[in-house]
Amino acid sequence: KNEVEQSPQNLTAQEGEFITINCSYSVGISALHWLQQHPGGGIVSLFMLSSGKKKHGRLIATINIQEKHSSLHITASHPRDSAVYICAAMNYGGSQGNLIFGKGTKLSVKP
Amino acid sequence: DSGVTQTPKHLITATGQRVTLRCSPRSGDLSVYWYQQSLDQGLQFLIQYYNGEERAKGNILERFSAQQFPDLHSELNLSSLELGDSALYFCASSPKRGGGELFFGEGSRLTVL
C-alpha cells in the first residue's frame, strides 16, 4: 500500500462543475503539498498545508490531520484546469523537499 | 515562470553514457532539490542541497551524484546510464533550509536508448 493515496486516478468534468480530489496518507506529516502538472510536464506548487484550509482564486485545499486526509477543490472548473494534480506529504523530521508523492489525479475539463 | 531554470530541456543518449543536468535556482534561494519522475515509479525525491552542503538524500542511485556550487546552481550527474533511467528530472528551489514553498523548474527529459 502506498503511503500517499489519491482518488480518483482520472476525472472528467464539464466546464463549470465543482471538482474534488482526495488525498489520504498513512505517515505522520509536518506538511502536505498540492502540485499541478500540465501536459507539457512543468510542475507548479499550488498549496502547502499543515492545518485547516487555504484558498487561492478558484482553488481550495483542506487538511484534516486527525483523519490523515486532504482535499483539493476546484470551483467553476475551466478547460485550462486540465492537468495532473499531485499531493505530496512531508514526513515528520524530514527535509522539506523529502516528499512522498501520490500517483496523481488526471483531470480533464470539457468545454 | 517559477524563476528556476533547468538545462537541457531534452537529452537523448545511449546506455552506458554519462550526462549532467543543470539547475539554476530562483535568485536568493539557498535550497535546491532534485526529483525523478518516471512512468513506473512516479515522482521520487533524489537529493537536497542547502547553501552548498548536502542536506538530505532520498532514492538516489550510487551511479548518480549531485553538487551545489558557490553561485548556488546545482548539477545532477548520471553515469553508466541504463534504459530505466529514462525519466523527467526536476529541480526545485526554496529560500529555506526546511519548510516553505517549493518552486519547480520545467524539467529535463532524459531518454536513454
Short mmCIF file of C-alpha atoms in Angstrom, two decimals:
data_model
loop_
_atom_site.label_atom_id
_atom_site.label_comp_id
_atom_site.label_asym_id
_atom_site.label_seq_id
_atom_site.Cartn_x
_atom_site.Cartn_y
_atom_site.Cartn_z
CA LYS A 1 0.00 0.00 0.00
CA ASN A 2 1.35 3.42 -0.95
CA GLU A 3 1.95 5.87 1.89
CA VAL A 4 0.10 8.56 -0.08
CA GLU A 5 -3.04 7.58 -1.94
CA GLN A 6 -5.04 9.79 -4.25
CA SER A 7 -8.52 9.38 -5.66
CA PRO A 8 -9.81 9.36 -8.24
CA GLN A 9 -6.98 8.44 -10.62
CA ASN A 10 -8.83 10.01 -13.54
CA LEU A 11 -11.58 12.59 -13.54
CA THR A 12 -13.55 14.08 -16.41
CA ALA A 13 -15.77 17.08 -15.74
CA GLN A 14 -17.84 19.56 -17.67
CA GLU A 15 -16.85 23.18 -17.59
CA GLY A 16 -18.35 24.90 -14.57
CA GLU A 17 -18.54 21.81 -12.37
CA PHE A 18 -17.25 21.68 -8.79
CA ILE A 19 -14.36 19.24 -8.52
CA THR A 20 -12.90 17.41 -5.54
CA ILE A 21 -9.67 15.43 -5.48
CA ASN A 22 -8.84 13.44 -2.38
CA CYS A 23 -5.54 12.51 -0.75
CA SER A 24 -5.03 10.11 2.14
CA TYR A 25 -1.71 9.42 3.81
CA SER A 26 -0.53 6.88 6.33
CA VAL A 27 2.62 8.58 7.63
CA GLY A 28 2.98 11.31 10.21
CA ILE A 29 3.45 14.54 8.34
CA SER A 30 4.55 18.06 9.05
CA ALA A 31 3.02 19.44 5.86
CA LEU A 32 1.19 18.41 2.71
CA HIS A 33 1.70 19.89 -0.75
CA TRP A 34 -0.66 20.07 -3.69
CA LEU A 35 1.07 20.31 -7.06
CA GLN A 36 -0.23 20.84 -10.58
CA GLN A 37 1.48 19.32 -13.61
CA HIS A 38 0.39 20.44 -17.06
CA PRO A 39 0.67 18.28 -20.19
CA GLY A 40 3.94 19.98 -21.10
CA GLY A 41 5.41 18.50 -17.92
CA GLY A 42 6.12 21.55 -15.77
CA ILE A 43 5.14 21.42 -12.09
CA VAL A 44 3.60 24.28 -10.15
CA SER A 45 3.18 24.27 -6.39
CA LEU A 46 -0.43 25.18 -5.56
CA PHE A 47 -0.58 24.88 -1.77
CA MET A 48 1.42 23.85 1.23
CA LEU A 49 -0.77 22.95 4.22
CA SER A 50 -0.12 21.91 7.77
CA SER A 51 -3.62 22.53 9.11
CA GLY A 52 -7.03 23.91 8.21
CA LYS A 53 -7.82 25.40 4.86
CA LYS A 54 -6.23 27.60 2.20
CA LYS A 55 -7.83 29.36 -0.75
CA HIS A 56 -6.30 30.79 -3.89
CA GLY A 57 -8.71 32.02 -6.53
CA ARG A 58 -10.96 29.10 -7.50
CA LEU A 59 -8.80 26.57 -5.69
CA ILE A 60 -9.37 25.49 -2.11
CA ALA A 61 -7.28 22.99 -0.16
CA THR A 62 -8.23 21.49 3.17
CA ILE A 63 -6.48 19.10 5.51
CA ASN A 64 -7.69 17.03 8.47
CA ILE A 65 -4.63 15.96 10.42
CA GLN A 66 -6.54 13.57 12.72
CA GLU A 67 -8.09 11.74 9.77
CA LYS A 68 -4.88 11.98 7.68
CA HIS A 69 -6.82 13.31 4.74
CA SER A 70 -6.64 16.31 2.45
CA SER A 71 -8.85 17.53 -0.36
CA LEU A 72 -8.32 19.87 -3.27
CA HIS A 73 -11.44 21.59 -4.58
CA ILE A 74 -11.82 23.50 -7.82
CA THR A 75 -14.88 25.71 -8.13
CA ALA A 76 -16.32 26.71 -11.53
CA SER A 77 -13.90 24.43 -13.36
CA HIS A 78 -12.48 25.52 -16.70
CA PRO A 79 -10.73 23.63 -19.51
CA ARG A 80 -7.47 25.34 -18.53
CA ASP A 81 -7.68 23.45 -15.21
CA SER A 82 -7.00 20.25 -17.15
CA ALA A 83 -3.81 18.86 -15.65
CA VAL A 84 -2.47 16.21 -13.29
CA TYR A 85 -2.86 17.13 -9.63
CA ILE A 86 -0.40 15.54 -7.23
CA CYS A 87 -0.43 15.53 -3.47
CA ALA A 88 2.83 15.06 -1.62
CA ALA A 89 3.43 14.50 2.08
CA MET A 90 6.40 15.74 4.01
CA ASN A 91 7.38 13.34 6.79
CA TYR A 92 7.97 14.45 10.33
CA GLY A 93 11.63 15.15 10.76
CA GLY A 94 12.24 15.07 7.04
CA SER A 95 13.69 17.79 4.92
CA GLN A 96 11.02 19.89 3.31
CA GLY A 97 11.95 18.57 -0.07
CA ASN A 98 11.87 14.94 1.01
CA LEU A 99 8.34 14.47 -0.16
CA ILE A 100 6.35 11.27 -0.59
CA PHE A 101 4.24 11.70 -3.70
CA GLY A 102 0.85 10.34 -4.63
CA LYS A 103 0.42 8.94 -8.12
CA GLY A 104 -1.61 11.93 -9.25
CA THR A 105 -5.15 12.60 -10.44
CA LYS A 106 -5.55 13.35 -14.14
CA LEU A 107 -8.29 15.95 -14.57
CA SER A 108 -9.88 16.73 -17.91
CA VAL A 109 -12.40 19.55 -18.07
CA LYS A 110 -14.53 19.58 -21.22
CA PRO A 111 -15.98 22.83 -22.61
CA ASP B 1 7.71 31.44 -14.76
CA SER B 2 8.98 29.99 -11.48
CA GLY B 3 12.41 31.56 -11.78
CA VAL B 4 14.08 28.13 -11.70
CA THR B 5 15.99 27.26 -14.86
CA GLN B 6 16.89 23.76 -15.95
CA THR B 7 19.06 22.75 -18.86
CA PRO B 8 18.94 20.90 -21.13
CA LYS B 9 15.19 20.53 -21.65
CA HIS B 10 15.62 17.35 -23.66
CA LEU B 11 18.50 14.92 -23.86
CA ILE B 12 18.84 11.67 -25.77
CA THR B 13 21.78 9.42 -25.10
CA ALA B 14 22.85 5.79 -25.14
CA THR B 15 23.20 3.20 -22.41
CA GLY B 16 26.48 3.38 -20.55
CA GLN B 17 26.91 7.08 -21.15
CA ARG B 18 27.15 9.92 -18.61
CA VAL B 19 25.12 13.14 -18.60
CA THR B 20 24.97 16.26 -16.50
CA LEU B 21 21.76 18.14 -15.78
CA ARG B 22 21.95 21.72 -14.58
CA CYS B 23 19.67 23.74 -12.34
CA SER B 24 19.77 27.45 -11.54
CA PRO B 25 17.56 28.24 -8.54
CA ARG B 26 15.48 31.36 -8.03
CA SER B 27 17.58 34.35 -7.10
CA GLY B 28 18.33 34.16 -3.39
CA ASP B 29 17.08 30.60 -2.85
CA LEU B 30 19.63 28.55 -0.93
CA SER B 31 17.99 25.12 -1.17
CA VAL B 32 17.94 23.00 -4.32
CA TYR B 33 16.10 19.70 -4.58
CA TRP B 34 16.26 17.08 -7.31
CA TYR B 35 13.37 14.78 -8.22
CA GLN B 36 12.93 12.00 -10.75
CA GLN B 37 9.62 11.29 -12.46
CA SER B 38 9.37 8.01 -14.33
CA LEU B 39 6.34 6.24 -15.77
CA ASP B 40 6.56 3.28 -13.40
CA GLN B 41 7.80 4.94 -10.19
CA GLY B 42 6.11 8.34 -10.40
CA LEU B 43 7.81 11.25 -8.66
CA GLN B 44 10.64 10.48 -6.26
CA PHE B 45 12.88 12.70 -4.19
CA LEU B 46 16.55 12.24 -5.02
CA ILE B 47 18.64 14.71 -3.05
CA GLN B 48 18.68 18.16 -1.44
CA TYR B 49 21.45 20.72 -1.13
CA TYR B 50 21.41 23.77 1.09
CA ASN B 51 23.96 26.52 0.59
CA GLY B 52 26.47 24.14 -0.94
CA GLU B 53 26.06 21.29 1.54
CA GLU B 54 24.17 18.04 1.07
CA ARG B 55 21.20 18.15 3.43
CA ALA B 56 19.03 15.14 2.67
CA LYS B 57 19.20 12.07 0.47
CA GLY B 58 16.32 10.11 -0.95
CA ASN B 59 16.18 7.31 -3.50
CA ILE B 60 19.29 8.34 -5.36
CA LEU B 61 21.28 5.59 -7.04
CA GLU B 62 25.01 5.29 -6.45
CA ARG B 63 25.53 5.93 -10.18
CA PHE B 64 24.04 9.37 -9.63
CA SER B 65 25.69 12.27 -7.85
CA ALA B 66 24.99 15.93 -7.37
CA GLN B 67 26.62 19.07 -6.12
CA GLN B 68 25.77 22.68 -5.46
CA PHE B 69 28.28 25.33 -6.41
CA PRO B 70 29.17 28.61 -4.65
CA ASP B 71 26.88 30.52 -7.01
CA LEU B 72 24.11 28.14 -5.80
CA HIS B 73 23.47 26.45 -9.12
CA SER B 74 23.37 22.68 -8.93
CA GLU B 75 24.29 19.82 -11.20
CA LEU B 76 22.99 16.26 -11.22
CA ASN B 77 25.40 13.78 -12.76
CA LEU B 78 24.02 10.50 -14.06
CA SER B 79 26.54 7.86 -15.11
CA SER B 80 26.54 4.34 -16.56
CA LEU B 81 23.08 5.11 -17.85
CA GLU B 82 20.51 2.36 -18.18
CA LEU B 83 17.24 2.26 -20.09
CA GLY B 84 15.37 2.59 -16.80
CA ASP B 85 16.98 5.96 -16.13
CA SER B 86 14.81 7.49 -18.83
CA ALA B 87 12.66 9.98 -16.95
CA LEU B 88 11.86 13.61 -16.32
CA TYR B 89 14.27 15.14 -13.84
CA PHE B 90 13.03 18.16 -11.93
CA CYS B 91 14.80 20.53 -9.69
CA ALA B 92 13.07 22.81 -7.24
CA SER B 93 14.34 25.61 -5.07
CA SER B 94 13.29 27.16 -1.79
CA PRO B 95 14.62 30.05 0.23
CA LYS B 96 14.65 27.97 3.40
CA ARG B 97 16.63 25.01 4.64
CA GLY B 98 13.36 23.27 5.55
CA GLY B 99 9.76 24.35 5.27
CA GLY B 100 8.23 26.79 2.84
CA GLU B 101 7.04 26.76 -0.72
CA LEU B 102 8.88 24.90 -3.47
CA PHE B 103 9.46 26.43 -6.91
CA PHE B 104 9.93 23.90 -9.68
CA GLY B 105 11.84 24.11 -12.91
CA GLU B 106 10.38 22.89 -16.20
CA GLY B 107 12.31 19.65 -16.01
CA SER B 108 14.90 17.88 -18.13
CA ARG B 109 13.59 14.95 -20.15
CA LEU B 110 16.22 12.23 -20.44
CA THR B 111 15.83 9.43 -22.94
CA VAL B 112 18.29 6.56 -22.80
CA LEU B 113 18.35 4.38 -25.91
#
